[in-house]
XYZ file of C-alpha atoms in Angstrom:
473
model
C 138.660 72.938 39.812
C 137.940 73.579 36.161
C 135.507 75.736 34.233
C 135.284 77.515 30.891
C 136.012 81.248 30.974
C 134.722 82.692 27.714
C 136.324 80.332 25.165
C 139.147 79.114 27.362
C 139.350 76.125 29.723
C 140.571 77.320 33.109
C 142.190 75.106 35.741
C 142.851 76.701 39.100
C 143.807 75.809 42.651
C 142.725 79.200 43.989
C 140.586 79.079 47.163
C 136.963 78.258 46.420
C 135.913 81.205 48.563
C 137.651 83.727 46.308
C 135.150 85.893 44.477
C 134.658 85.312 40.785
C 135.087 89.060 40.187
C 138.604 89.116 41.612
C 139.574 85.970 39.719
C 138.343 87.453 36.442
C 140.050 90.815 36.867
C 143.265 90.046 38.716
C 144.118 86.514 37.566
C 142.970 86.892 33.964
C 143.074 90.668 33.410
C 139.515 90.728 32.048
C 138.879 94.237 33.291
C 135.721 94.854 31.289
C 133.859 93.468 34.314
C 133.724 96.423 36.701
C 134.143 96.678 40.465
C 131.244 98.634 41.927
C 129.536 98.101 45.256
C 130.902 94.607 46.040
C 127.511 93.835 47.583
C 125.519 92.652 44.564
C 123.512 95.874 44.348
C 124.780 97.892 41.379
C 125.150 95.192 38.697
C 128.383 96.619 37.238
C 130.114 93.253 37.747
C 127.402 91.166 36.059
C 128.540 88.092 34.142
C 126.679 85.195 32.550
C 127.014 81.709 33.975
C 125.972 78.806 31.785
C 125.250 75.215 32.721
C 123.726 72.184 31.041
C 120.462 71.193 32.732
C 118.429 68.262 31.435
C 120.390 68.357 28.194
C 119.818 72.069 27.573
C 122.300 74.917 27.857
C 121.004 77.576 30.214
C 122.537 80.935 31.081
C 121.771 83.170 34.050
C 123.074 86.625 34.923
C 124.870 86.851 38.268
C 126.871 89.463 40.146
C 130.448 88.203 40.208
C 131.410 90.335 43.235
C 129.593 87.965 45.611
C 129.854 84.740 43.604
C 132.242 82.216 45.193
C 134.687 80.770 42.698
C 133.615 77.271 43.800
C 130.103 77.940 42.474
C 131.248 78.058 38.841
C 132.973 74.679 38.813
C 132.230 72.842 35.524
C 130.304 75.840 34.178
C 130.699 78.459 31.443
C 131.492 81.969 32.655
C 130.979 84.727 30.093
C 132.386 88.230 30.533
C 131.991 91.133 28.121
C 135.242 90.041 26.446
C 133.567 86.717 25.692
C 130.801 88.473 23.744
C 132.992 90.887 21.787
C 133.468 90.239 18.062
C 134.700 92.245 15.087
C 131.348 94.022 14.877
C 129.188 95.169 17.753
C 126.508 92.726 18.826
C 122.883 93.878 18.343
C 122.699 94.618 22.085
C 125.852 96.751 21.983
C 124.700 98.506 18.807
C 121.285 99.276 20.323
C 123.009 101.072 23.217
C 125.034 103.113 20.726
C 121.995 103.974 18.599
C 119.852 105.118 21.539
C 122.558 106.873 23.553
C 122.152 104.195 26.224
C 125.639 104.751 27.614
C 126.681 107.932 29.400
C 129.687 107.766 31.723
C 129.929 104.104 30.656
C 130.798 102.517 33.985
C 127.497 100.646 34.324
C 127.173 99.849 30.623
C 128.954 96.500 30.653
C 126.577 95.196 33.322
C 123.539 96.258 31.305
C 124.972 94.646 28.161
C 125.578 91.375 30.022
C 122.110 91.283 31.618
C 120.334 92.063 28.351
C 122.480 89.540 26.478
C 121.517 86.976 29.106
C 117.896 87.760 28.369
C 118.550 87.073 24.700
C 119.858 83.642 25.693
C 116.818 82.842 27.843
C 113.917 80.702 26.699
C 110.429 81.900 25.836
C 108.921 84.693 23.790
C 110.350 88.178 24.289
C 108.314 91.086 25.654
C 109.343 94.620 26.573
C 108.217 94.064 30.168
C 110.385 90.950 30.491
C 113.310 92.645 28.762
C 113.251 95.553 31.189
C 112.829 93.116 34.077
C 116.039 91.372 32.984
C 118.023 94.547 33.739
C 116.309 95.263 37.069
C 119.571 94.491 38.910
C 121.596 97.127 37.072
C 121.810 100.696 38.314
C 122.752 103.722 36.171
C 123.820 106.674 38.313
C 123.645 108.968 35.276
C 119.853 108.381 35.217
C 119.926 107.202 31.623
C 117.127 104.690 32.002
C 114.838 105.895 29.220
C 117.522 105.506 26.579
C 118.333 102.067 28.024
C 114.657 101.131 27.862
C 114.596 102.207 24.198
C 117.630 100.009 23.533
C 115.790 97.134 25.221
C 112.787 97.739 22.981
C 114.986 97.410 19.883
C 116.349 94.081 21.131
C 112.925 92.714 22.044
C 111.740 93.539 18.522
C 114.675 91.614 17.026
C 114.063 88.660 19.344
C 110.522 88.258 18.060
C 112.113 86.354 15.157
C 114.196 84.048 17.346
C 114.133 80.325 16.571
C 113.053 78.854 19.925
C 113.892 75.313 18.807
C 117.534 76.196 18.053
C 118.118 79.451 19.952
C 121.924 79.260 20.183
C 122.291 78.652 16.452
C 119.944 81.569 15.678
C 121.754 83.919 18.068
C 125.097 83.020 16.473
C 123.750 83.623 12.957
C 122.293 86.985 13.977
C 125.534 88.082 15.633
C 124.280 88.185 19.245
C 126.972 85.763 20.443
C 130.237 84.396 18.997
C 130.334 81.074 17.194
C 132.220 79.257 19.946
C 128.974 79.085 21.979
C 127.839 76.231 19.728
C 130.460 73.903 21.208
C 129.925 74.842 24.863
C 127.306 72.157 25.760
C 129.585 69.308 24.669
C 132.542 70.823 26.511
C 130.541 71.290 29.733
C 129.210 67.733 29.651
C 132.762 66.451 29.238
C 133.852 68.512 32.252
C 131.015 67.166 34.389
C 131.793 63.579 33.466
C 135.517 63.998 34.190
C 134.911 65.684 37.564
C 133.398 63.194 39.968
C 135.453 63.760 43.108
C 133.784 65.859 45.831
C 135.768 68.297 47.969
C 137.729 66.504 50.669
C 136.989 67.118 54.367
C 133.912 69.106 53.358
C 132.434 68.732 56.832
C 135.134 71.067 58.180
C 134.733 73.761 55.527
C 132.390 76.765 55.713
C 129.066 75.901 54.059
C 128.099 78.484 51.445
C 125.084 78.540 49.144
C 124.586 81.458 46.785
C 126.740 83.765 48.898
C 124.420 86.748 48.546
C 124.258 87.394 52.302
C 127.470 86.019 53.729
C 129.708 87.728 51.156
C 128.215 91.078 52.096
C 128.576 90.458 55.823
C 131.852 88.527 56.101
C 133.835 88.648 52.846
C 137.222 88.750 54.554
C 136.501 85.440 56.295
C 135.865 83.669 52.991
C 137.908 85.064 50.121
C 141.116 83.293 51.201
C 139.374 80.093 52.308
C 138.151 76.938 50.722
C 134.424 76.409 51.120
C 131.907 73.592 50.903
C 129.586 74.843 48.135
C 125.921 74.003 48.628
C 124.746 75.899 45.551
C 124.567 73.018 43.081
C 123.748 70.052 45.284
C 120.941 68.306 43.385
C 119.225 67.005 46.521
C 118.864 70.565 47.819
C 117.387 71.965 44.588
C 114.218 69.884 44.324
C 110.671 71.246 44.469
C 108.004 68.547 44.567
C 104.598 67.512 45.900
C 103.801 64.472 48.009
C 100.133 64.021 48.840
C 99.029 67.383 50.235
C 102.487 68.723 51.136
C 104.908 70.787 49.067
C 108.627 70.198 49.675
C 111.255 72.786 48.710
C 114.970 72.059 48.852
C 117.032 74.515 50.869
C 119.256 75.241 47.868
C 116.408 76.320 45.596
C 116.583 79.957 44.524
C 113.851 82.543 44.064
C 114.253 82.012 40.305
C 113.665 78.278 40.821
C 110.393 79.166 42.554
C 109.469 81.572 39.755
C 110.058 78.890 37.135
C 108.410 76.077 39.093
C 105.163 74.749 37.634
C 104.294 73.561 41.141
C 104.563 77.059 42.636
C 102.867 78.825 39.746
C 99.890 76.486 40.016
C 99.565 77.169 43.752
C 100.160 80.923 43.663
C 98.568 82.706 40.678
C 100.290 85.998 41.640
C 103.678 84.390 42.244
C 105.446 86.476 39.630
C 104.049 89.710 41.058
C 105.169 88.724 44.554
C 108.654 87.420 43.794
C 109.548 90.245 41.413
C 109.496 92.464 44.519
C 112.352 90.386 45.930
C 115.787 91.764 45.077
C 116.842 91.638 41.401
C 117.207 89.125 38.586
C 120.881 88.477 39.362
C 120.289 87.936 43.081
C 117.158 85.847 42.512
C 119.350 83.635 40.321
C 121.900 83.236 43.130
C 120.392 83.551 46.594
C 119.090 80.336 48.143
C 115.967 79.949 50.249
C 117.909 78.540 53.208
C 120.358 81.436 52.982
C 117.514 83.920 53.262
C 116.045 82.076 56.244
C 119.280 81.391 58.146
C 120.497 84.944 57.616
C 117.739 85.796 60.116
C 117.235 89.322 58.856
C 114.106 90.827 60.440
C 113.066 91.918 56.947
C 113.877 88.823 54.891
C 111.346 88.660 52.051
C 111.279 84.899 51.553
C 111.148 84.525 55.334
C 107.918 86.509 55.463
C 106.594 84.508 52.495
C 107.165 81.105 54.112
C 106.194 82.193 57.632
C 102.718 82.934 56.280
C 102.626 79.429 54.802
C 103.354 78.096 58.317
C 106.300 76.179 56.874
C 108.339 73.563 58.723
C 112.105 73.143 58.383
C 114.005 69.881 58.054
C 117.377 70.330 59.758
C 120.233 67.889 59.215
C 122.360 67.053 62.254
C 126.080 66.175 62.016
C 125.189 62.599 63.000
C 123.010 62.253 59.899
C 119.793 62.448 61.881
C 117.210 65.074 61.047
C 114.878 67.149 63.145
C 111.755 69.091 62.207
C 111.120 72.608 63.411
C 108.324 75.065 62.574
C 109.813 78.113 60.889
C 108.017 80.395 63.348
C 110.036 78.766 66.186
C 113.357 79.051 64.329
C 114.072 82.675 65.321
C 115.253 83.091 68.914
C 116.515 86.688 68.997
C 118.011 89.295 66.701
C 120.128 87.413 64.115
C 119.963 84.281 66.288
C 118.384 81.038 65.098
C 117.864 77.562 66.502
C 120.703 76.009 64.521
C 123.507 74.205 66.306
C 127.113 73.860 65.159
C 127.432 71.915 61.892
C 123.661 71.652 61.482
C 122.229 72.709 58.141
C 118.748 73.440 56.845
C 117.980 70.761 54.279
C 114.384 71.385 53.222
C 111.196 73.174 54.092
C 107.639 71.985 53.679
C 104.116 73.375 53.894
C 100.574 72.149 53.321
C 99.116 72.854 49.915
C 96.508 75.585 49.632
C 93.070 74.476 48.434
C 90.333 76.290 46.508
C 89.224 78.085 49.688
C 92.721 79.354 50.526
C 93.989 82.831 49.641
C 97.571 84.099 49.752
C 99.139 87.526 49.378
C 102.544 89.182 49.868
C 103.106 92.914 50.304
C 106.321 94.907 50.545
C 107.226 98.581 50.730
C 110.780 99.813 50.208
C 112.420 103.042 49.112
C 112.820 101.617 45.601
C 110.163 99.287 44.227
C 112.773 96.808 43.012
C 116.313 95.879 44.057
C 115.825 97.107 47.604
C 115.469 95.928 51.174
C 111.993 96.241 52.649
C 111.010 98.926 55.096
C 108.146 96.608 56.037
C 106.939 93.394 54.455
C 104.080 91.044 55.274
C 102.320 87.981 53.925
C 99.015 86.313 54.676
C 97.371 82.959 54.084
C 93.747 82.419 54.992
C 91.070 79.880 54.248
C 87.570 81.353 54.014
C 84.399 79.254 53.855
C 81.001 80.959 53.734
C 82.635 84.236 54.754
C 84.086 82.584 57.845
C 87.855 82.615 58.432
C 88.723 78.972 59.097
C 92.535 79.210 58.874
C 94.778 82.249 59.008
C 98.542 82.830 59.135
C 100.065 86.329 58.988
C 103.736 87.326 59.003
C 105.496 90.667 59.267
C 109.046 91.915 58.776
C 110.751 95.152 59.761
C 108.668 95.616 62.908
C 110.466 93.404 65.440
C 113.939 92.118 66.250
C 113.136 88.906 64.358
C 110.885 87.943 61.460
C 107.483 87.815 63.111
C 104.590 85.372 62.988
C 101.597 87.349 64.316
C 100.316 84.733 66.738
C 97.734 86.852 68.604
C 96.353 88.452 65.449
C 95.848 85.030 63.880
C 94.230 83.621 67.022
C 91.800 86.549 67.131
C 90.709 86.280 63.493
C 90.359 82.499 63.375
C 86.670 81.638 63.409
C 85.564 85.245 62.863
C 83.382 86.469 60.022
C 85.291 88.155 57.237
C 84.243 91.771 57.760
C 85.728 95.232 58.020
C 84.831 95.236 61.718
C 86.784 92.061 62.529
C 89.755 93.169 60.432
C 89.745 96.581 62.105
C 89.752 94.949 65.543
C 92.551 92.602 64.450
C 94.643 95.598 63.366
C 94.595 96.859 66.948
C 95.865 93.492 68.196
C 98.500 93.469 65.463
C 99.720 96.849 66.700
C 100.240 95.406 70.176
C 102.387 92.527 68.863
C 105.041 94.603 67.140
C 107.934 96.695 68.396
C 109.565 98.559 65.497
C 112.583 100.820 65.845
C 113.492 103.984 63.971
C 116.280 103.523 61.444
C 117.336 104.529 57.938
C 114.237 102.866 56.466
C 111.744 104.850 58.518
C 110.630 105.928 61.955
C 108.979 103.467 64.297
C 105.713 105.419 63.954
C 105.886 105.156 60.171
C 106.498 101.410 60.341
C 103.514 100.890 62.617
C 101.283 102.796 60.231
C 102.780 101.034 57.221
C 102.206 97.511 58.576
C 98.623 98.364 59.443
C 98.027 99.693 55.933
C 99.635 96.637 54.356
C 97.496 94.410 56.575
C 94.409 96.102 55.140
C 95.946 95.892 51.668
C 95.890 92.094 51.933
C 92.103 92.160 52.150
C 91.720 94.802 49.438
C 93.779 92.602 47.114
C 92.186 89.266 47.984
C 88.537 90.264 48.349
C 87.776 92.929 45.736
C 84.046 92.248 46.042
C 84.252 93.987 49.431
C 86.513 96.677 48.034
C 84.456 99.712 49.061
C 84.384 98.727 52.731
C 88.063 97.823 52.802
C 89.055 101.075 51.154
C 87.079 103.102 53.669
C 88.874 101.238 56.424
C 92.216 101.810 54.709
C 91.560 105.540 54.373
C 90.403 105.795 58.000
C 93.909 104.992 59.149
């Protein structure tokens, strides 16, 4: 496989399952990229990965510690060494001017994430700039100085030429001049590389790697893999009549940037920003989140409440359909046979009478696993609940579709009395355990409160009654 590492074309026969971090540090001695948690949490190993999409060069920040080498084939990988020039870049200088570096170990990751934001499209805002570094942790608690550095960069970006962003960033010293030739070089690589991996059916199938590289790294780092991350057929998001189809390889970032999803879910950004971090949203695939079968998978809760259906590809080439709520058989066990793969999921479009909400509580607001999460979809006509789907995570051995709660509320008037009665049924459907994220009693209380929070959020005109109910419990 081939790719561009900073300004150098790299050809390698290393196993595709090797992590990008190890390849960068040990095969090319680019030690500016740091080894931290090796689980995608701390952001110290952040790099930029660029690709040409629809004729445009696009960069995303990713954690190299859980990025399979196979996933950067025909792409541009940028480490801190690939940004360094004779003078500091504006991002590096802003960190110096504000005291944004303390022990320095995390600094490279922050620089890479913020530089990736500079390369992104759209107008710059402080909120978006800070969001771009939400996957980077500073153990020295230097966040305020880092936020001030971000503010300096956002101010400079207000002058960016959005029609020719790469040229402007080169002129202003944000990136080296060699970036100008990257699109042509990447296109040439893509054209020259047309041969798929041989015997792919016998190789481990890996998407973004954000779950499997945390759970089973030793099984993969010396192996070749069949990368699913860039398969075009698995990336699509489209509408057909009244159904939305989402490819299994789409990422949370793909959902965030989808016009289709933003039109359906006005609060999409608010909901999905609660899921992991920018780097992981750029990497983790929807199917990976579902097949991982974590009882607290965020996208799992999201799509369970949409009553989604999976399309599963059999080894014979046939496909079968399965409701997502029937996919989970037991703890970490799903209805997926050997060599089967999730190909797509689908759900019916919400209409003007349909409301949707997602809630999550974790120890940190961002970049954290949920203690409890839940989502709801309901159609209300003349104050009558015509359709309702509710999911919950962190309160059972599997992601949970609250069948009895939904059955009770369907056809009921939307009132504090019916919701209060439904909360009692909800409590009977769950079986949380005490663990590091909270006691079982806390999780019961938390899910009930989040259940009420759905109605507070969606029906503010009834806010006083809902809040009284919320406070009662």
